[in-house]
């Protein structure tokens, strides 16, 4: 990756995605499930750039969406409607109606109250809603508490007994068709055991539903496969698939997985330019042009992202890499070993393809970064850098209106 060339062509801060890497990741997970019918529904919350979606759709991916905005993005990028799933604990009536009218694959139901809303809306539309129930298996994914979702104390899904009750309710409703079973226990998972445990619980439910003549076609194991940010030992796609499939012998379900980070995380880079270097006493700071508004993971989760100087090597001194935002929590890395740097030098923040740009904001009225794809050695812009016009667009007219009234 020629970071220097990309920085001079597109300026910084800049998100860069390696589309060849994303393709290889997609193919590796598809290959791991080769023995079964499978549908990889990319969790687009990880990175919802339209070109990323189009790239994955062309490989055969579906999408796991958690808002109407995400469904619209997926459809706009060319994802087939019958490969789109709608998850989330708080779908409002408008969102449910939109999803039903678009005839997507299924809605993941997260509570009894939601199931009743979906039934009512489907009845009004005179259609039958395809649904799956999100089971909370009460399994500890052993990950950061903010991204752990499969425990009773988390807001997600329903327990096994409630799930069974909901499926039986569906069976007796002309407006609900249960086609899937769903479970997602968390994100950045590095231990295979929680997957095994969670799938075992849901597979038992699947079998007991079969006995009740409720025919489930899609077994959704969620996402969450962890990636290597520093020195983590990750789960191999093959082992992940085996852990899932071990519980499904004798069944004929299509495996769905909703991976986000695994597909795009290590294919992304945040390129940033050094503005200043300074010492406060003995403490060294490298101040760069990217900030917490561009990549919030370090500030929010204390997440580690490897940071390297581009085309500079040699001895280093530990430094905190910080942005221009007016908060002490605005850092991209702490105690990073970096060589001597000066204005204009480049740093690259790695593993930034997932939950990087998609969690970025305009805090401090900073325009969000541009995004670039690199594929087969060629680069192309996939999102323009925001301008000041973009920042004030939705306010400008309101301001002018207010001024007129005051005249
Ligand atoms: N399915 C559901 C229902 C989810 O809630 C999530 C992620 C995924 C799939 C995809 O998980 P993945 O394969 O990407 O781990 N902002 C956090 C991660 C939040 C994950 C939220 N849900 C971070 O930066 O680490």
CSV table of C-alpha atoms and ligand atoms in Angstrom, one decimal:
chain,number,residue,atom,x,y,z
A,1,UNK,CA,0.0,0.0,0.0
A,2,UNK,CA,1.6,3.3,-1.1
A,3,UNK,CA,0.5,5.5,1.8
A,4,UNK,CA,2.6,8.5,0.7
A,5,UNK,CA,1.0,8.5,-2.8
A,6,UNK,CA,-2.5,8.1,-1.3
A,7,UNK,CA,-2.0,11.0,1.1
A,8,UNK,CA,-0.8,13.3,-1.6
A,9,UNK,CA,-3.6,12.3,-3.9
A,10,UNK,CA,-6.5,12.4,-1.4
A,11,UNK,CA,-5.1,14.3,1.6
A,12,UNK,CA,-5.5,13.3,5.2
A,13,UNK,CA,-7.2,12.1,7.4
A,14,UNK,CA,-8.0,9.3,5.1
A,15,UNK,CA,-9.7,5.9,5.4
A,16,UNK,CA,-8.2,3.3,3.1
A,17,UNK,CA,-9.8,-0.1,2.5
A,18,UNK,CA,-8.1,-3.1,0.9
A,19,UNK,CA,-10.9,-4.6,-1.2
A,20,UNK,CA,-8.7,-7.7,-2.0
A,21,UNK,CA,-8.4,-8.4,1.7
A,22,UNK,CA,-12.1,-8.1,2.2
A,23,UNK,CA,-12.7,-10.5,-0.7
A,24,UNK,CA,-10.3,-13.0,0.8
A,25,UNK,CA,-12.0,-12.8,4.2
A,26,UNK,CA,-15.4,-13.3,2.7
A,27,UNK,CA,-14.2,-16.3,0.7
A,28,UNK,CA,-12.5,-17.9,3.8
A,29,UNK,CA,-15.7,-17.9,5.8
A,30,UNK,CA,-17.8,-19.1,2.8
A,31,UNK,CA,-15.3,-21.9,2.3
A,32,UNK,CA,-15.4,-22.9,6.0
A,33,UNK,CA,-19.2,-23.5,5.6
A,34,UNK,CA,-18.8,-25.2,2.3
A,35,UNK,CA,-20.4,-28.4,3.4
A,36,UNK,CA,-23.7,-26.6,4.2
A,37,UNK,CA,-26.0,-24.0,2.6
A,38,UNK,CA,-24.8,-20.7,4.1
A,39,UNK,CA,-25.6,-17.1,3.8
A,40,UNK,CA,-23.1,-14.5,5.0
A,41,UNK,CA,-25.1,-11.5,6.1
A,42,UNK,CA,-22.5,-8.7,6.5
A,43,UNK,CA,-23.2,-6.6,9.6
A,44,UNK,CA,-23.0,-3.3,7.8
A,45,UNK,CA,-22.8,-1.3,11.1
A,46,UNK,CA,-19.1,-2.2,10.9
A,47,UNK,CA,-18.6,-0.2,7.8
A,48,UNK,CA,-21.6,0.9,5.7
A,49,UNK,CA,-19.8,2.6,2.8
A,50,UNK,CA,-21.9,1.9,-0.3
A,51,UNK,CA,-18.9,0.7,-2.3
A,52,UNK,CA,-18.0,-1.7,0.5
A,53,UNK,CA,-21.5,-3.1,0.4
A,54,UNK,CA,-21.5,-3.3,-3.4
A,55,UNK,CA,-18.2,-5.2,-3.3
A,56,UNK,CA,-19.5,-7.7,-0.7
A,57,UNK,CA,-22.9,-8.0,-2.5
A,58,UNK,CA,-21.0,-8.9,-5.7
A,59,UNK,CA,-19.4,-11.8,-3.8
A,60,UNK,CA,-22.8,-13.1,-2.8
A,61,UNK,CA,-23.1,-11.5,0.7
A,62,UNK,CA,-26.4,-10.5,2.2
A,63,UNK,CA,-26.7,-7.8,5.0
A,64,UNK,CA,-27.6,-7.7,8.6
A,65,UNK,CA,-29.3,-4.3,9.2
A,66,UNK,CA,-30.3,-2.6,12.4
A,67,UNK,CA,-32.2,0.4,11.0
A,68,UNK,CA,-34.2,1.6,8.0
A,69,UNK,CA,-31.2,3.6,7.0
A,70,UNK,CA,-29.1,0.5,6.9
A,71,UNK,CA,-31.7,-1.4,4.9
A,72,UNK,CA,-31.9,1.5,2.4
A,73,UNK,CA,-28.1,1.5,2.1
A,74,UNK,CA,-28.0,-2.3,1.5
A,75,UNK,CA,-30.8,-2.1,-1.2
A,76,UNK,CA,-29.2,1.0,-2.8
A,77,UNK,CA,-25.8,-0.8,-3.1
A,78,UNK,CA,-27.5,-3.8,-4.8
A,79,UNK,CA,-27.9,-6.3,-2.0
A,80,UNK,CA,-30.7,-8.7,-2.9
A,81,UNK,CA,-33.8,-8.1,-0.7
A,82,UNK,CA,-34.1,-11.9,0.0
A,83,UNK,CA,-30.6,-11.7,1.7
A,84,UNK,CA,-31.4,-8.9,4.1
A,85,UNK,CA,-32.1,-9.4,7.8
A,86,UNK,CA,-33.4,-6.7,10.1
A,87,UNK,CA,-32.2,-7.0,13.8
A,88,UNK,CA,-32.3,-4.6,16.7
A,89,UNK,CA,-34.2,-4.3,20.0
A,90,UNK,CA,-36.0,-1.0,19.1
A,91,UNK,CA,-37.6,-1.1,15.7
A,92,UNK,CA,-40.4,1.4,15.5
A,93,UNK,CA,-43.7,1.0,13.5
A,94,UNK,CA,-42.4,2.9,10.5
A,95,UNK,CA,-39.3,0.7,10.3
A,96,UNK,CA,-41.3,-2.5,10.6
A,97,UNK,CA,-43.7,-1.4,7.9
A,98,UNK,CA,-40.9,-0.4,5.6
A,99,UNK,CA,-39.1,-3.8,6.1
A,100,UNK,CA,-42.3,-5.8,5.5
A,101,UNK,CA,-43.2,-3.8,2.4
A,102,UNK,CA,-39.7,-4.3,1.0
A,103,UNK,CA,-40.2,-8.1,1.5
A,104,UNK,CA,-36.8,-8.7,3.1
A,105,UNK,CA,-35.7,-12.2,4.2
A,106,UNK,CA,-36.8,-11.9,7.9
A,107,UNK,CA,-37.1,-9.6,10.9
A,108,UNK,CA,-35.2,-10.7,14.0
A,109,UNK,CA,-37.7,-10.4,16.9
A,110,UNK,CA,-36.2,-9.4,20.3
A,111,UNK,CA,-39.3,-9.3,22.5
A,112,UNK,CA,-42.9,-10.4,22.8
A,113,UNK,CA,-44.1,-6.9,22.6
A,114,UNK,CA,-42.2,-6.4,19.3
A,115,UNK,CA,-43.7,-9.7,17.9
A,116,UNK,CA,-47.2,-8.4,18.6
A,117,UNK,CA,-46.4,-5.1,16.8
A,118,UNK,CA,-45.0,-6.9,13.8
A,119,UNK,CA,-48.2,-9.1,13.7
A,120,UNK,CA,-50.5,-6.1,13.9
A,121,UNK,CA,-48.6,-4.3,11.1
A,122,UNK,CA,-48.5,-7.4,8.9
A,123,UNK,CA,-52.2,-7.8,9.4
A,124,UNK,CA,-52.8,-4.2,8.4
A,125,UNK,CA,-50.8,-4.8,5.3
A,126,UNK,CA,-52.6,-8.1,4.7
A,127,UNK,CA,-49.3,-10.0,4.5
A,128,UNK,CA,-47.4,-12.7,6.4
A,129,UNK,CA,-44.2,-11.5,8.1
A,130,UNK,CA,-41.2,-13.8,8.0
A,131,UNK,CA,-39.5,-13.7,11.4
A,132,UNK,CA,-36.8,-15.2,13.5
A,133,UNK,CA,-36.6,-15.0,17.3
A,134,UNK,CA,-33.3,-13.7,18.8
A,135,UNK,CA,-32.5,-16.1,21.6
A,136,UNK,CA,-30.4,-14.8,24.5
A,137,UNK,CA,-28.6,-18.0,25.6
A,138,UNK,CA,-27.1,-16.5,28.8
A,139,UNK,CA,-23.6,-17.4,27.6
A,140,UNK,CA,-20.6,-15.2,28.5
A,141,UNK,CA,-18.7,-14.2,25.3
A,142,UNK,CA,-15.8,-13.1,27.5
A,143,UNK,CA,-15.3,-9.8,25.6
A,144,UNK,CA,-15.5,-6.1,26.5
A,145,UNK,CA,-18.7,-5.5,28.6
A,146,UNK,CA,-19.9,-2.8,26.1
A,147,UNK,CA,-19.9,-5.4,23.3
A,148,UNK,CA,-21.1,-8.4,25.1
A,149,UNK,CA,-24.8,-9.2,24.3
A,150,UNK,CA,-25.6,-12.8,25.2
A,151,UNK,CA,-26.1,-12.5,28.9
A,152,UNK,CA,-29.4,-12.3,30.8
A,153,UNK,CA,-28.3,-8.9,32.1
A,154,UNK,CA,-28.0,-7.6,28.5
A,155,UNK,CA,-31.0,-6.0,26.7
A,156,UNK,CA,-30.8,-8.3,23.8
A,157,UNK,CA,-33.1,-11.2,22.8
A,158,UNK,CA,-35.4,-13.4,24.9
A,159,UNK,CA,-34.7,-16.5,27.0
A,160,UNK,CA,-35.2,-20.0,25.6
A,161,UNK,CA,-38.6,-20.5,27.2
A,162,UNK,CA,-40.0,-17.2,26.0
A,163,UNK,CA,-38.5,-18.0,22.5
A,164,UNK,CA,-40.4,-21.3,22.4
A,165,UNK,CA,-43.6,-19.6,23.5
A,166,UNK,CA,-43.2,-17.0,20.7
A,167,UNK,CA,-42.7,-19.6,18.1
A,168,UNK,CA,-45.8,-21.4,19.2
A,169,UNK,CA,-47.7,-18.1,19.1
A,170,UNK,CA,-46.4,-17.6,15.5
A,171,UNK,CA,-47.6,-21.0,14.5
A,172,UNK,CA,-51.2,-20.0,15.3
A,173,UNK,CA,-51.0,-16.6,13.7
A,174,UNK,CA,-51.8,-16.2,9.9
A,175,UNK,CA,-49.7,-13.1,9.8
A,176,UNK,CA,-46.4,-14.5,11.2
A,177,UNK,CA,-44.2,-17.1,9.7
A,178,UNK,CA,-41.2,-18.3,11.8
A,179,UNK,CA,-38.4,-19.1,9.3
A,180,UNK,CA,-35.3,-18.5,11.4
A,181,UNK,CA,-33.7,-18.8,14.8
A,182,UNK,CA,-31.1,-16.2,15.8
A,183,UNK,CA,-28.4,-15.7,18.4
A,184,UNK,CA,-25.6,-13.2,18.7
A,185,UNK,CA,-23.6,-13.2,21.9
A,186,UNK,CA,-21.1,-10.4,21.4
A,187,UNK,CA,-18.3,-8.9,19.4
A,188,UNK,CA,-14.5,-9.4,19.2
A,189,UNK,CA,-14.9,-12.9,20.5
A,190,UNK,CA,-11.6,-14.8,20.7
A,191,UNK,CA,-12.7,-17.9,22.6
A,192,UNK,CA,-14.5,-20.7,20.7
A,193,UNK,CA,-16.3,-22.2,23.8
A,194,UNK,CA,-19.0,-19.5,24.0
A,195,UNK,CA,-19.9,-20.1,20.4
A,196,UNK,CA,-20.1,-23.8,21.1
A,197,UNK,CA,-22.3,-23.3,24.1
A,198,UNK,CA,-24.6,-20.7,22.5
A,199,UNK,CA,-25.1,-22.9,19.4
A,200,UNK,CA,-25.8,-25.9,21.5
A,201,UNK,CA,-28.6,-24.1,23.4
A,202,UNK,CA,-30.2,-22.8,20.2
A,203,UNK,CA,-29.8,-26.1,18.3
A,204,UNK,CA,-31.7,-27.8,21.1
A,205,UNK,CA,-34.5,-25.2,20.7
A,206,UNK,CA,-34.4,-25.8,16.9
A,207,UNK,CA,-34.9,-29.5,17.4
A,208,UNK,CA,-37.7,-29.1,19.9
A,209,UNK,CA,-39.5,-26.8,17.4
A,210,UNK,CA,-39.1,-29.4,14.7
A,211,UNK,CA,-41.0,-31.8,17.1
A,212,UNK,CA,-43.8,-29.2,17.3
A,213,UNK,CA,-43.9,-29.1,13.5
A,214,UNK,CA,-42.4,-25.7,13.3
A,215,UNK,CA,-40.0,-25.8,10.4
A,216,UNK,CA,-37.1,-23.4,10.8
A,217,UNK,CA,-35.0,-22.9,7.7
A,218,UNK,CA,-32.3,-20.4,8.8
A,219,UNK,CA,-30.0,-20.9,11.7
A,220,UNK,CA,-28.4,-17.6,12.4
A,221,UNK,CA,-25.3,-17.8,14.6
A,222,UNK,CA,-24.8,-14.0,14.7
A,223,UNK,CA,-21.4,-12.4,14.2
A,224,UNK,CA,-18.6,-11.5,16.6
A,225,UNK,CA,-15.5,-13.3,15.3
A,226,UNK,CA,-12.6,-11.5,16.7
A,227,UNK,CA,-9.6,-10.1,14.8
A,228,UNK,CA,-6.0,-9.5,15.7
A,229,UNK,CA,-5.4,-5.9,16.7
A,230,UNK,CA,-2.1,-6.6,18.6
A,231,UNK,CA,-1.2,-10.1,19.5
A,232,UNK,CA,-4.6,-11.8,20.0
A,233,UNK,CA,-5.0,-15.4,19.0
A,234,UNK,CA,-8.1,-15.5,16.9
A,235,UNK,CA,-10.6,-18.3,16.0
A,236,UNK,CA,-9.9,-19.8,12.6
A,237,UNK,CA,-13.0,-19.8,10.3
A,238,UNK,CA,-12.8,-23.6,9.9
A,239,UNK,CA,-12.9,-24.1,13.7
A,240,UNK,CA,-15.8,-21.6,14.0
A,241,UNK,CA,-17.7,-23.5,11.4
A,242,UNK,CA,-17.0,-26.8,13.0
A,243,UNK,CA,-18.2,-25.5,16.4
A,244,UNK,CA,-21.4,-24.4,14.9
A,245,UNK,CA,-22.0,-27.5,12.7
A,246,UNK,CA,-21.2,-30.0,15.5
A,247,UNK,CA,-24.5,-29.1,17.0
A,248,UNK,CA,-26.5,-29.3,13.8
A,249,UNK,CA,-25.9,-32.8,12.7
A,250,UNK,CA,-29.1,-34.3,11.2
A,251,UNK,CA,-30.7,-30.9,10.5
A,252,UNK,CA,-31.1,-29.2,7.1
A,253,UNK,CA,-30.9,-25.5,8.0
A,254,UNK,CA,-29.1,-22.8,6.1
A,255,UNK,CA,-26.4,-21.3,8.3
A,256,UNK,CA,-26.5,-17.5,8.5
A,257,UNK,CA,-23.7,-15.5,10.0
A,258,UNK,CA,-23.6,-11.8,10.6
A,259,UNK,CA,-20.0,-11.0,10.5
A,260,UNK,CA,-18.8,-7.4,10.5
A,261,UNK,CA,-15.4,-6.9,12.0
A,262,UNK,CA,-14.0,-10.1,10.6
A,263,UNK,CA,-14.7,-9.1,7.0
A,264,UNK,CA,-13.5,-5.6,7.0
A,265,UNK,CA,-11.5,-4.8,10.2
A,266,UNK,CA,-8.0,-5.6,9.2
A,267,UNK,CA,-8.6,-4.4,5.7
A,268,UNK,CA,-8.8,-0.8,6.8
A,269,UNK,CA,-6.3,1.9,7.6
A,270,UNK,CA,-6.6,5.4,8.9
A,271,UNK,CA,-3.9,7.6,7.4
A,272,UNK,CA,-3.1,10.7,9.3
A,273,UNK,CA,-0.5,13.5,9.1
A,274,UNK,CA,1.7,14.7,11.9
A,275,UNK,CA,1.0,18.4,12.8
A,276,UNK,CA,3.3,18.9,15.8
A,277,UNK,CA,5.4,17.1,18.3
A,278,UNK,CA,5.6,18.4,21.8
A,279,UNK,CA,6.8,17.5,25.3
A,280,UNK,CA,4.9,18.3,28.5
A,281,UNK,CA,7.6,17.7,30.9
A,282,UNK,CA,9.0,14.3,30.1
A,283,UNK,CA,5.8,13.2,28.3
A,284,UNK,CA,6.0,13.1,24.5
A,285,UNK,CA,2.9,13.9,22.4
A,286,UNK,CA,2.5,13.5,18.6
A,287,UNK,CA,-0.4,15.7,17.5
A,288,UNK,CA,-2.0,14.5,14.3
A,289,UNK,CA,-4.8,15.6,12.0
A,290,UNK,CA,-7.1,12.7,12.8
A,291,UNK,CA,-9.0,12.6,16.1
A,292,UNK,CA,-11.5,10.8,18.3
A,293,UNK,CA,-14.2,12.0,15.9
A,294,UNK,CA,-12.6,10.0,13.2
A,295,UNK,CA,-11.8,6.9,15.2
A,296,UNK,CA,-13.5,6.7,18.6
A,297,UNK,CA,-12.6,3.1,19.6
A,298,UNK,CA,-9.5,4.1,21.6
A,299,UNK,CA,-11.4,6.7,23.6
A,300,UNK,CA,-14.6,4.7,24.0
A,301,UNK,CA,-13.3,1.2,24.7
A,302,UNK,CA,-9.6,1.9,25.4
A,303,UNK,CA,-9.1,-0.2,22.2
A,304,UNK,CA,-5.7,-0.8,20.9
A,305,UNK,CA,-4.8,0.1,17.3
A,306,UNK,CA,-1.3,-0.4,16.0
A,307,UNK,CA,0.2,2.9,14.8
A,308,UNK,CA,3.2,3.1,12.5
A,309,UNK,CA,5.2,5.8,11.0
A,310,UNK,CA,5.2,5.7,7.2
A,311,UNK,CA,8.6,5.4,5.6
A,312,UNK,CA,10.5,6.2,8.8
A,313,UNK,CA,12.3,3.8,11.0
A,314,UNK,CA,15.0,3.9,13.5
A,315,UNK,CA,15.1,4.3,17.3
A,316,UNK,CA,12.0,5.6,18.9
A,317,UNK,CA,10.7,7.2,22.1
A,318,UNK,CA,7.3,6.4,23.6
A,319,UNK,CA,4.6,9.0,22.7
A,320,UNK,CA,0.8,9.4,23.0
A,321,UNK,CA,-0.7,10.0,19.5
A,322,UNK,CA,-3.4,12.6,20.0
A,323,UNK,CA,-5.8,14.6,17.8
A,324,UNK,CA,-6.8,18.3,17.8
A,325,UNK,CA,-10.2,17.7,19.6
A,326,UNK,CA,-10.5,19.5,22.9
A,327,UNK,CA,-10.7,16.5,25.2
A,328,UNK,CA,-8.1,14.6,27.1
A,329,UNK,CA,-9.8,11.5,25.9
A,330,UNK,CA,-8.9,12.4,22.4
A,331,UNK,CA,-6.1,9.9,21.6
A,332,UNK,CA,-5.5,7.3,19.0
A,333,UNK,CA,-2.7,5.5,20.8
A,334,UNK,CA,-0.9,5.6,24.1
A,335,UNK,CA,2.8,4.9,24.7
A,336,UNK,CA,3.5,4.2,21.0
A,337,UNK,CA,7.1,3.7,20.1
A,338,UNK,CA,7.7,6.2,17.3
A,339,UNK,CA,10.8,7.7,15.7
A,340,UNK,CA,11.5,11.4,15.6
A,341,UNK,CA,8.7,13.1,13.6
A,342,UNK,CA,8.0,16.4,12.1
A,343,UNK,CA,5.2,18.3,10.4
A,344,UNK,CA,3.9,16.5,7.3
A,345,UNK,CA,5.2,13.0,8.3
A,346,UNK,CA,2.5,10.3,8.0
A,347,UNK,CA,1.3,7.8,10.5
A,348,UNK,CA,-1.0,4.9,9.7
A,349,UNK,CA,-3.5,3.6,12.2
A,350,UNK,CA,-4.2,-0.1,11.5
A,351,UNK,CA,-7.2,-2.4,11.8
A,352,UNK,CA,-9.5,0.6,11.3
A,353,UNK,CA,-11.8,-0.9,8.7
A,354,UNK,CA,-14.5,-1.9,11.2
A,355,UNK,CA,-16.3,0.6,13.5
A,356,UNK,CA,-14.0,3.3,12.3
A,357,UNK,CA,-15.7,5.6,9.8
A,358,UNK,CA,-19.1,4.2,10.7
A,359,UNK,CA,-18.7,5.5,14.3
A,360,UNK,CA,-17.2,8.8,13.2
A,361,UNK,CA,-18.8,12.1,13.9
A,362,UNK,CA,-18.6,15.9,13.3
A,363,UNK,CA,-17.6,16.7,16.9
A,364,UNK,CA,-15.8,20.0,17.1
A,365,UNK,CA,-17.3,20.8,13.7
A,366,UNK,CA,-14.7,18.6,12.0
A,367,UNK,CA,-15.4,17.5,8.5
A,368,UNK,CA,-15.4,13.7,8.3
A,369,UNK,CA,-12.5,12.0,6.4
A,370,UNK,CA,-12.6,10.8,2.8
A,371,UNK,CA,-12.6,7.1,2.1
A,372,UNK,CA,-10.7,5.3,-0.6
A,373,UNK,CA,-10.8,1.7,-1.9
A,374,UNK,CA,-7.7,-0.1,-3.2
A,375,UNK,CA,-8.3,-3.1,-5.4
A,376,UNK,CA,-5.9,-4.9,-7.7
A,377,UNK,CA,-3.3,-2.2,-7.1
A,378,UNK,CA,-5.7,0.6,-8.1
A,379,UNK,CA,-7.1,3.2,-5.8
A,380,UNK,CA,-10.5,5.0,-6.1
A,381,UNK,CA,-12.4,7.5,-4.0
A,382,UNK,CA,-15.5,5.9,-2.4
A,383,UNK,CA,-16.6,8.8,-0.2
A,384,UNK,CA,-15.6,12.4,-0.7
A,385,UNK,CA,-14.2,14.4,2.1
A,386,UNK,CA,-16.9,16.4,3.8
A,387,UNK,CA,-17.0,20.1,3.3
A,388,UNK,CA,-18.1,23.0,5.4
A,389,UNK,CA,-21.2,23.2,3.2
A,390,UNK,CA,-22.0,19.6,4.2
A,391,UNK,CA,-21.6,20.5,7.8
A,392,UNK,CA,-24.1,23.4,7.8
A,393,UNK,CA,-26.5,22.2,5.1
A,394,UNK,CA,-29.3,21.1,7.4
A,395,UNK,CA,-29.0,24.3,9.5
A,396,UNK,CA,-28.5,27.0,7.0
A,397,UNK,CA,-32.1,27.3,5.8
A,398,UNK,CA,-33.4,27.2,9.4
A,399,UNK,CA,-31.1,30.0,10.3
A,400,UNK,CA,-32.1,32.1,7.3
A,401,UNK,CA,-35.8,31.5,8.2
A,402,UNK,CA,-35.2,32.6,11.8
A,403,UNK,CA,-33.5,35.7,10.5
A,404,UNK,CA,-36.4,36.6,8.3
A,405,UNK,CA,-38.9,36.3,11.2
A,406,UNK,CA,-36.7,38.5,13.2
A,407,UNK,CA,-36.5,41.2,10.6
B,1,LIG,N1,-25.1,-9.1,14.6
B,1,LIG,C1,-25.6,-8.3,15.6
B,1,LIG,C2,-26.9,-8.6,16.1
B,1,LIG,C3,-24.8,-7.4,16.2
B,1,LIG,O1,-25.2,-6.6,17.2
B,1,LIG,C4,-23.4,-7.2,15.8
B,1,LIG,C5,-22.6,-6.2,16.4
B,1,LIG,C6,-22.9,-8.0,14.7
B,1,LIG,C7,-23.8,-8.9,14.2
B,1,LIG,C8,-21.6,-7.9,14.2
B,1,LIG,O2,-20.6,-8.1,15.1
B,1,LIG,P1,-19.0,-8.2,14.6
B,1,LIG,O3,-19.0,-9.4,13.7
B,1,LIG,O4,-18.7,-7.0,13.8
B,1,LIG,O5,-18.3,-8.4,15.8
B,1,LIG,N2,-18.5,-0.7,18.1
B,1,LIG,C9,-17.9,-1.9,18.7
B,1,LIG,C10,-18.6,-3.1,18.2
B,1,LIG,C11,-20.1,-3.1,18.4
B,1,LIG,C12,-20.8,-4.4,17.9
B,1,LIG,C13,-22.2,-4.2,17.8
B,1,LIG,N3,-22.9,-5.4,17.3
B,1,LIG,C14,-16.4,-1.9,18.5
B,1,LIG,O6,-15.9,-0.9,17.9
B,1,LIG,O7,-15.7,-2.8,18.9
